[in-house]
Short mmCIF file of C-alpha atoms and ligand atoms in Angstrom, two decimals:
data_model
loop_
_atom_site.label_atom_id
_atom_site.label_comp_id
_atom_site.label_asym_id
_atom_site.label_seq_id
_atom_site.Cartn_x
_atom_site.Cartn_y
_atom_site.Cartn_z
CA UNK Q 1 2.02 24.82 29.31
CA UNK Q 2 4.06 24.10 26.18
CA UNK Q 3 2.87 20.61 25.14
CA UNK Q 4 5.26 18.06 23.59
CA UNK Q 5 3.14 18.05 20.42
CA UNK Q 6 0.18 19.94 19.04
CA UNK Q 7 -1.81 20.31 15.83
CA UNK Q 8 -2.23 23.63 14.02
CA UNK Q 9 -5.55 24.76 12.51
CA UNK Q 10 -6.35 27.96 10.65
CA UNK Q 11 -9.52 29.58 9.29
CA UNK Q 12 -9.08 27.78 5.97
CA UNK Q 13 -9.29 24.40 7.74
CA UNK Q 14 -12.39 25.46 9.62
CA UNK Q 15 -14.01 26.76 6.42
CA UNK Q 16 -13.22 23.47 4.66
CA UNK Q 17 -15.07 21.52 7.35
CA UNK Q 18 -17.98 23.98 7.43
CA UNK Q 19 -18.30 23.66 3.64
CA UNK Q 20 -18.73 19.92 3.85
CA UNK Q 21 -21.32 20.34 6.58
CA UNK Q 22 -23.24 22.84 4.45
CA UNK Q 23 -23.05 20.71 1.31
CA UNK Q 24 -24.63 17.87 3.19
CA UNK Q 25 -22.61 14.76 2.23
CA UNK Q 26 -21.03 13.68 5.50
CA UNK Q 27 -19.58 10.33 4.50
CA UNK Q 28 -19.00 8.15 1.39
CA UNK Q 29 -18.89 11.38 -0.62
CA UNK Q 30 -16.41 13.03 -2.98
CA UNK Q 31 -14.01 14.50 -0.37
CA UNK Q 32 -12.64 11.07 0.43
CA UNK Q 33 -11.50 10.33 -3.12
CA UNK Q 34 -10.18 13.88 -3.40
CA UNK Q 35 -8.08 13.36 -0.27
CA UNK Q 36 -6.86 9.96 -1.50
CA UNK Q 37 -5.86 11.34 -4.88
CA UNK Q 38 -4.03 14.26 -3.28
CA UNK Q 39 -2.00 12.01 -0.95
CA UNK Q 40 -1.24 9.49 -3.72
CA UNK Q 41 0.01 12.33 -5.94
CA UNK Q 42 2.02 13.88 -3.11
CA UNK Q 43 3.84 10.69 -2.10
CA UNK Q 44 4.09 9.32 -5.64
CA UNK Q 45 2.02 6.15 -5.27
CA UNK Q 46 -0.51 4.80 -7.76
CA UNK Q 47 -3.25 4.12 -5.22
CA UNK Q 48 -4.39 5.35 -1.83
CA UNK Q 49 -7.20 4.15 0.44
CA UNK Q 50 -8.29 6.44 3.27
CA UNK Q 51 -9.40 4.79 6.49
CA UNK Q 52 -10.75 5.64 9.93
CA UNK Q 53 -7.33 5.49 11.64
CA UNK Q 54 -3.73 4.45 11.22
CA UNK Q 55 -4.54 1.41 13.35
CA UNK Q 56 -7.33 0.37 10.96
CA UNK Q 57 -4.84 0.86 8.12
CA UNK Q 58 -2.30 -1.45 9.78
CA UNK Q 59 -5.02 -4.04 10.38
CA UNK Q 60 -6.19 -4.03 6.76
CA UNK Q 61 -2.57 -4.10 5.54
CA UNK Q 62 -2.12 -7.36 7.47
CA UNK Q 63 -5.36 -8.78 6.01
CA UNK Q 64 -4.28 -7.75 2.50
CA UNK Q 65 -0.89 -9.40 3.12
CA UNK Q 66 -2.85 -12.61 3.85
CA UNK Q 67 -1.36 -13.02 7.32
CA UNK Q 68 -2.98 -15.56 9.58
CA UNK Q 69 -2.51 -17.53 12.80
CA UNK Q 70 0.38 -19.58 11.40
CA UNK Q 71 2.39 -16.48 10.56
CA UNK Q 72 4.78 -14.15 12.32
CA UNK Q 73 5.22 -10.43 11.73
CA UNK Q 74 8.50 -8.73 12.57
CA UNK Q 75 8.68 -5.17 13.77
CA UNK Q 76 10.69 -2.79 15.93
CA UNK Q 77 10.32 -2.83 19.73
CA UNK Q 78 10.51 0.97 19.66
CA UNK Q 79 7.09 1.89 18.39
CA UNK Q 80 3.51 2.49 19.38
CA UNK Q 81 1.60 -0.68 20.24
CA UNK Q 82 -0.48 -0.47 17.03
CA UNK Q 83 2.53 -1.55 14.91
CA UNK Q 84 2.38 -5.01 16.52
CA UNK Q 85 -1.31 -5.19 17.49
CA UNK Q 86 -2.17 -5.42 13.80
CA UNK Q 87 -0.56 -8.88 13.75
CA UNK Q 88 -2.71 -9.98 16.69
CA UNK Q 89 -5.90 -8.79 14.93
CA UNK Q 90 -5.31 -11.44 12.25
CA UNK Q 91 -4.14 -14.05 14.75
CA UNK Q 92 -0.45 -13.72 13.80
CA UNK Q 93 2.43 -13.36 16.29
CA UNK Q 94 4.71 -10.36 16.47
CA UNK Q 95 8.47 -10.89 16.58
CA UNK Q 96 10.74 -8.05 17.62
CA UNK Q 97 14.10 -7.28 16.05
CA UNK Q 98 16.34 -4.64 17.59
CA UNK Q 99 16.86 -1.07 16.40
CA UNK Q 100 20.05 0.46 15.05
CA UNK Q 101 21.51 2.74 17.69
CA UNK Q 102 22.09 5.76 15.45
CA UNK Q 103 18.75 5.84 13.62
CA UNK Q 104 16.49 4.20 16.24
CA UNK Q 105 14.91 2.32 13.33
CA UNK Q 106 14.62 -1.44 12.79
CA UNK Q 107 18.06 -2.77 11.92
CA UNK Q 108 18.19 -4.89 8.72
CA UNK Q 109 20.91 -7.02 10.37
CA UNK Q 110 18.70 -7.65 13.38
CA UNK Q 111 15.84 -8.51 11.01
CA UNK Q 112 18.11 -11.00 9.24
CA UNK Q 113 18.99 -12.57 12.60
CA UNK Q 114 15.32 -12.78 13.51
CA UNK Q 115 14.51 -14.45 10.18
CA UNK Q 116 17.23 -17.04 10.86
CA UNK Q 117 16.13 -17.70 14.41
CA UNK Q 118 12.37 -17.75 13.87
CA UNK Q 119 10.59 -19.59 11.08
CA UNK Q 120 7.37 -18.23 9.60
CA UNK Q 121 8.04 -14.48 9.54
CA UNK Q 122 5.80 -13.56 6.61
CA UNK Q 123 5.73 -9.79 7.01
CA UNK Q 124 7.73 -6.92 8.40
CA UNK Q 125 6.34 -3.62 9.64
CA UNK Q 126 9.11 -1.06 9.17
CA UNK Q 127 8.40 1.92 11.44
CA UNK Q 128 9.94 5.24 10.42
CA UNK Q 129 10.60 6.31 13.99
CA UNK Q 130 10.13 10.03 14.66
CA UNK Q 131 9.75 10.52 10.90
CA UNK Q 132 13.23 9.31 9.92
CA UNK Q 133 12.98 6.80 7.04
CA UNK Q 134 14.22 3.26 7.74
CA UNK Q 135 16.97 1.67 5.67
CA UNK Q 136 14.36 0.36 3.24
CA UNK Q 137 16.74 -1.18 0.71
CA UNK Q 138 18.38 -3.14 3.54
CA UNK Q 139 15.00 -4.25 4.87
CA UNK Q 140 13.72 -5.11 1.38
CA UNK Q 141 16.78 -7.30 0.71
CA UNK Q 142 16.22 -9.32 3.88
CA UNK Q 143 12.48 -9.49 3.22
CA UNK Q 144 12.92 -10.69 -0.35
CA UNK Q 145 15.27 -13.48 0.72
CA UNK Q 146 13.01 -14.56 3.56
CA UNK Q 147 9.69 -14.15 1.69
CA UNK Q 148 8.25 -11.35 3.83
CA UNK Q 149 5.69 -8.78 2.72
CA UNK Q 150 7.03 -5.31 3.51
CA UNK Q 151 4.61 -2.88 5.18
CA UNK Q 152 5.86 0.58 6.12
CA UNK Q 153 4.44 2.20 9.23
CA UNK Q 154 4.79 5.83 8.23
CA UNK Q 155 2.48 7.17 10.95
CA UNK Q 156 5.30 9.61 11.80
CA UNK Q 157 6.64 10.11 8.31
CA UNK Q 158 4.27 11.86 5.91
CA UNK Q 159 6.59 14.18 3.96
CA UNK Q 160 9.82 12.27 4.69
CA UNK Q 161 12.08 11.29 1.78
CA UNK Q 162 14.18 8.21 0.98
CA UNK Q 163 17.82 8.51 -0.19
CA UNK Q 164 16.49 8.15 -3.76
CA UNK Q 165 14.70 11.47 -3.34
CA UNK Q 166 11.27 9.85 -3.57
CA UNK Q 167 8.79 10.35 -0.78
CA UNK Q 168 7.88 7.86 1.90
CA UNK Q 169 4.61 6.34 0.73
CA UNK Q 170 5.77 5.83 -2.85
CA UNK Q 171 6.30 2.18 -1.83
CA UNK Q 172 9.53 1.93 -3.84
CA UNK Q 173 10.65 -0.91 -1.56
CA UNK Q 174 7.42 -2.07 -0.01
CA UNK Q 175 4.02 -3.47 -0.74
CA UNK Q 176 2.04 -0.96 1.32
CA UNK Q 177 2.66 2.18 3.39
CA UNK Q 178 0.44 3.19 6.29
CA UNK Q 179 -0.16 6.77 7.48
CA UNK Q 180 -1.97 8.27 10.47
CA UNK Q 181 -3.72 11.62 10.65
CA UNK Q 182 -4.16 11.76 14.40
CA UNK Q 183 -3.77 15.43 15.46
CA UNK Q 184 -0.25 14.98 16.79
CA UNK Q 185 0.95 13.74 13.35
CA UNK Q 186 2.12 15.72 10.27
CA UNK Q 187 -1.44 16.66 9.31
CA UNK Q 188 -4.63 16.31 11.33
CA UNK Q 189 -7.93 14.73 10.35
CA UNK Q 190 -9.15 14.28 13.93
CA UNK Q 191 -8.81 10.55 13.47
CA UNK Q 192 -7.79 9.07 10.16
CA UNK Q 193 -5.38 6.85 8.30
CA UNK Q 194 -4.37 5.79 4.82
CA UNK Q 195 -2.68 3.00 2.92
CA UNK Q 196 -0.75 3.74 -0.25
CA UNK Q 197 0.25 1.00 -2.67
CA UNK Q 198 1.23 0.46 -6.30
CA UNK Q 199 -0.52 -2.91 -6.48
CA UNK Q 200 -3.93 -2.73 -8.13
CA UNK Q 201 -5.25 -5.98 -6.69
CA UNK Q 202 -4.28 -4.95 -3.14
CA UNK Q 203 -5.93 -1.59 -3.75
CA UNK Q 204 -9.20 -3.17 -4.90
CA UNK Q 205 -9.21 -5.53 -1.97
CA UNK Q 206 -8.60 -2.70 0.51
CA UNK Q 207 -11.61 -0.83 -0.89
CA UNK Q 208 -13.78 -3.85 -0.14
CA UNK Q 209 -12.25 -4.58 3.25
CA UNK Q 210 -12.85 -1.04 4.48
CA UNK Q 211 -16.56 -1.42 3.79
CA UNK Q 212 -17.62 -4.83 5.17
CA UNK Q 213 -16.10 -6.86 2.34
CA UNK Q 214 -18.96 -5.83 0.07
CA UNK Q 215 -18.21 -5.66 -3.65
CA UNK Q 216 -17.28 -2.32 -5.20
CA UNK Q 217 -18.41 -1.17 -8.63
CA UNK Q 218 -15.70 -2.80 -10.70
CA UNK Q 219 -15.57 -6.07 -8.76
CA UNK Q 220 -16.50 -9.33 -10.44
CA UNK Q 221 -19.69 -10.58 -8.83
CA UNK Q 222 -19.46 -14.12 -7.47
CA UNK Q 223 -23.12 -15.03 -7.36
CA UNK Q 224 -24.05 -14.43 -11.00
CA UNK Q 225 -27.48 -16.01 -10.74
CA UNK Q 226 -28.55 -13.68 -7.94
CA UNK Q 227 -26.97 -10.64 -9.61
CA UNK Q 228 -28.98 -10.80 -12.82
CA UNK Q 229 -32.52 -11.37 -13.93
CA UNK Q 230 -33.54 -12.13 -17.51
CA UNK Q 231 -30.03 -11.29 -18.64
CA UNK Q 232 -30.01 -7.86 -17.01
CA UNK Q 233 -27.98 -6.84 -13.94
CA UNK Q 234 -30.06 -6.22 -10.82
CA UNK Q 235 -29.42 -2.59 -9.95
CA UNK Q 236 -30.01 -3.06 -6.24
CA UNK Q 237 -27.80 -6.07 -5.91
CA UNK Q 238 -24.64 -6.17 -3.78
CA UNK Q 239 -22.76 -9.03 -2.22
CA UNK Q 240 -20.38 -9.50 0.66
CA UNK Q 241 -17.45 -11.43 -0.70
CA UNK Q 242 -15.29 -11.74 2.39
CA UNK Q 243 -15.27 -10.54 5.97
CA UNK Q 244 -14.56 -6.83 6.12
CA UNK Q 245 -15.04 -3.98 8.56
CA UNK Q 246 -16.46 -0.50 8.69
CA UNK Q 247 -13.14 1.34 8.61
CA UNK Q 248 -14.37 4.27 6.50
CA UNK Q 249 -13.18 7.81 7.04
CA UNK Q 250 -15.80 10.57 6.73
CA UNK Q 251 -15.95 13.46 4.27
CA UNK Q 252 -15.70 15.81 7.26
CA UNK Q 253 -12.36 14.33 8.28
CA UNK Q 254 -11.16 14.15 4.68
CA UNK Q 255 -11.97 17.83 4.07
CA UNK Q 256 -9.97 18.82 7.14
CA UNK Q 257 -7.01 16.62 6.20
CA UNK Q 258 -7.08 17.85 2.60
CA UNK Q 259 -6.96 21.45 3.77
CA UNK Q 260 -4.10 20.56 6.14
CA UNK Q 261 -2.23 18.84 3.31
CA UNK Q 262 -2.03 22.22 1.58
CA UNK Q 263 0.08 23.44 4.51
CA UNK Q 264 2.24 20.31 4.86
CA UNK Q 265 5.37 21.78 3.27
CA UNK Q 266 5.20 24.72 5.65
CA UNK Q 267 4.66 22.37 8.61
CA UNK Q 268 7.62 20.19 7.59
CA UNK Q 269 9.95 23.10 7.02
CA UNK Q 270 9.21 24.63 10.42
CA UNK Q 271 9.66 21.27 12.18
CA UNK Q 272 12.99 20.84 10.39
CA UNK Q 273 14.12 24.35 11.38
CA UNK Q 274 13.23 23.68 15.00
CA UNK Q 275 15.07 20.33 15.00
CA UNK Q 276 18.19 21.93 13.53
CA UNK Q 277 17.89 24.70 16.09
CA UNK Q 278 17.64 22.16 18.95
CA UNK Q 279 20.72 20.39 17.52
CA UNK Q 280 22.65 23.65 17.69
CA UNK Q 281 21.36 24.88 21.06
CA UNK Q 282 21.82 21.51 22.79
CA UNK Q 283 25.23 20.76 21.30
CA UNK Q 284 27.98 19.65 23.68
CA UNK Q 285 25.76 19.69 26.74
CA UNK Q 286 27.16 17.25 29.28
CA UNK Q 287 24.60 14.55 30.05
CA UNK Q 288 22.39 15.12 26.98
CA UNK Q 289 22.58 13.90 23.40
CA UNK Q 290 20.13 14.38 20.54
CA UNK Q 291 19.07 10.83 19.64
CA UNK Q 292 18.73 11.10 15.82
CA UNK Q 293 21.31 13.60 14.65
CA UNK Q 294 21.56 12.50 11.05
CA UNK Q 295 18.77 12.79 8.54
CA UNK Q 296 17.65 16.36 9.07
CA UNK Q 297 17.14 16.64 5.32
CA UNK Q 298 15.08 13.44 4.99
CA UNK Q 299 13.04 13.22 8.22
CA UNK Q 300 9.50 14.48 8.77
CA UNK Q 301 10.52 15.35 12.36
CA UNK Q 302 7.49 14.02 14.15
CA UNK Q 303 9.22 14.23 17.54
CA UNK Q 304 12.58 15.36 18.87
CA UNK Q 305 14.02 12.59 21.07
CA UNK Q 306 17.07 13.18 23.27
CA UNK Q 307 19.07 10.86 25.50
CA UNK Q 308 19.65 12.02 29.06
CA UNK Q 309 21.70 10.07 31.57
CA UNK Q 310 19.30 10.63 34.46
CA UNK Q 311 21.13 8.43 36.95
CA UNK Q 312 24.47 10.16 36.30
CA UNK Q 313 22.66 13.42 37.08
CA UNK Q 314 21.53 11.94 40.37
CA UNK Q 315 17.88 12.22 39.40
CA UNK Q 316 15.09 10.17 37.84
CA UNK Q 317 13.25 10.76 34.59
CA UNK Q 318 10.05 11.40 36.52
CA UNK Q 319 11.68 14.10 38.65
CA UNK Q 320 13.23 15.64 35.53
CA UNK Q 321 9.87 15.68 33.72
CA UNK Q 322 8.10 17.07 36.80
CA UNK Q 323 10.65 19.86 37.07
CA UNK Q 324 10.12 20.77 33.42
CA UNK Q 325 6.37 20.62 33.91
CA UNK Q 326 6.66 23.00 36.87
CA UNK Q 327 8.27 25.42 34.41
CA UNK Q 328 5.42 24.94 31.97
CA UNK Q 329 7.14 22.49 29.62
CA UNK Q 330 5.56 19.20 28.56
CA UNK Q 331 7.68 16.20 27.56
CA UNK Q 332 6.91 12.58 26.75
CA UNK Q 333 8.64 9.23 26.39
CA UNK Q 334 8.40 7.49 23.00
CA UNK Q 335 7.93 4.61 23.62
CA UNK Q 336 7.63 1.96 26.29
CA UNK Q 337 9.21 -0.87 24.24
CA UNK Q 338 6.61 -3.35 23.04
CA UNK Q 339 7.99 -6.35 24.93
CA UNK Q 340 7.64 -4.50 28.25
CA UNK Q 341 3.84 -4.25 28.04
CA UNK Q 342 2.10 -6.85 30.21
CA UNK Q 343 0.07 -8.11 27.25
CA UNK Q 344 3.16 -8.82 25.17
CA UNK Q 345 5.14 -10.07 28.18
CA UNK Q 346 2.49 -12.76 28.60
CA UNK Q 347 2.64 -13.53 24.90
CA UNK Q 348 6.44 -13.80 25.03
CA UNK Q 349 7.50 -11.89 21.93
CA UNK Q 350 11.06 -11.16 23.02
CA UNK Q 351 13.31 -13.81 21.54
CA UNK Q 352 16.47 -11.98 20.60
CA UNK Q 353 18.53 -9.27 22.22
CA UNK Q 354 16.77 -5.91 22.18
CA UNK Q 355 19.58 -4.17 24.04
CA UNK Q 356 19.68 -1.09 21.81
CA UNK Q 357 15.96 -0.45 22.31
CA UNK Q 358 16.29 -1.09 26.04
CA UNK Q 359 19.23 1.23 26.52
CA UNK Q 360 17.51 3.93 24.44
CA UNK Q 361 14.39 3.59 26.57
CA UNK Q 362 16.32 4.10 29.82
CA UNK Q 363 17.46 7.56 28.70
CA UNK Q 364 14.78 8.71 26.26
CA UNK Q 365 12.83 11.94 26.44
CA UNK Q 366 10.93 13.72 23.65
CA UNK Q 367 11.11 17.51 23.74
CA UNK Q 368 8.33 19.75 22.39
CA UNK Q 369 8.28 19.91 18.59
CA UNK Q 370 5.42 21.20 16.49
CA UNK Q 371 4.69 23.77 13.80
CA UNK Q 372 3.55 26.63 16.01
CA UNK Q 373 6.34 26.34 18.61
CA UNK Q 374 8.11 29.72 18.56
CA UNK Q 375 11.84 30.36 18.77
CA UNK Q 376 11.23 32.12 22.10
CA UNK Q 377 9.44 29.06 23.49
CA UNK Q 378 12.22 26.81 22.25
CA UNK Q 379 14.79 29.09 23.93
CA UNK Q 380 12.79 28.82 27.14
CA UNK Q 381 12.88 25.01 26.89
CA UNK Q 382 16.64 25.00 26.28
CA UNK Q 383 17.31 27.34 29.22
CA UNK Q 384 15.25 25.10 31.51
CA UNK Q 385 17.07 21.97 30.36
CA UNK Q 386 20.51 23.55 30.74
CA UNK Q 387 19.53 24.64 34.21
CA UNK Q 388 18.38 21.13 35.17
CA UNK Q 389 21.52 19.54 33.72
CA UNK Q 390 23.88 21.76 35.71
C1 PLP F 1 4.13 4.36 14.87
C2 PLP F 1 2.64 4.42 14.95
N1 PLP F 1 1.91 3.51 14.28
C3 PLP F 1 0.59 3.52 14.28
C4 PLP F 1 -0.13 4.48 14.98
C5 PLP F 1 -1.62 4.40 15.00
O1 PLP F 1 -2.24 5.46 14.36
P1 PLP F 1 -3.71 5.94 14.79
O2 PLP F 1 -3.57 6.66 16.09
O3 PLP F 1 -4.13 6.83 13.66
O4 PLP F 1 -4.57 4.73 14.89
C6 PLP F 1 0.58 5.47 15.67
C7 PLP F 1 -0.04 6.58 16.37
O5 PLP F 1 -0.81 6.68 17.17
C8 PLP F 1 2.00 5.43 15.67
O6 PLP F 1 2.71 6.32 16.35
#
């Protein structure tokens, strides 16, 4: 079966992991800082903090943004649940603002409407859907006026570029950017995440929060009397300064991700080629439209979403997917909109019209897209789709 997404590993990746295992430092060792420095340099950010997952990264971003139960966090309905769950972890309430139809990303106008309608939106999580960067200057303008902290959810978008030419993660219009290294993403760590930022105090706080809230080397100690004896610092002394978590990534995961990072440009280029090829092969097909046609030069192409009018074809999405599966082709739907999940239905987070997200969801299907997909496999997929459409 051709899956909808898949990671790619080579002997170099395997050797990188084996090396860490042989060297003996499994966690809290040098590979983590090496990975952080490499990502910070790649995206053009001053600081990077590696974490155990993208979800942990979103959680700590909300803590570092000082969100609490009195606050609201705006995000797109068209995203994975983690983009809103992070608000709940700190007691805050998600608010959904609709997507723009052409980009499938959070619309700055919808965000402005949300800010007018709902008081207390203190943060926005801008999700770069499928790897296509959001209109970050538009979002920043609304956020600045309304006093929101801007967090970018770039789980899909490592390697994507803004119109300025800078990379997603450089935080040119945000406070923090969050990445995920789950195997289906741009590069694989197994599980893993990262926050990039240009703010030194946020960076220092994130280092503490990822490790129980215990002070790091450069931190000012709070309990001076306990930290020193006869005027000398107690070497064994450490103190927990606020509530943190164990959200550390391991050296094993970092070594794998670092090795993968060396192949990122190749990965991105192949994904772009395949997306452009889909655009061409699926052009002018009655009943099917590529969902994000613009932005081939700037997207990281995490997935390839298309819109199919299943009811006009006299079928259902399930039957369509089953028929593809019978021919050995895996597809997926990204995503069930957040306000349709029972948990969020009970919480009541739909306040404004989300009609663009809802109409997208009715017709959405993600076709296979990953580095090692061959032209021949892609041709096979296109033939099967054409056959089902006719
Ligand atoms: C948009 C988005 N945000 C956040 C996450 C969470 O990342 P992770 O799986 O690394 O926790 C994911 C992926 O799973 C995602 O797709």
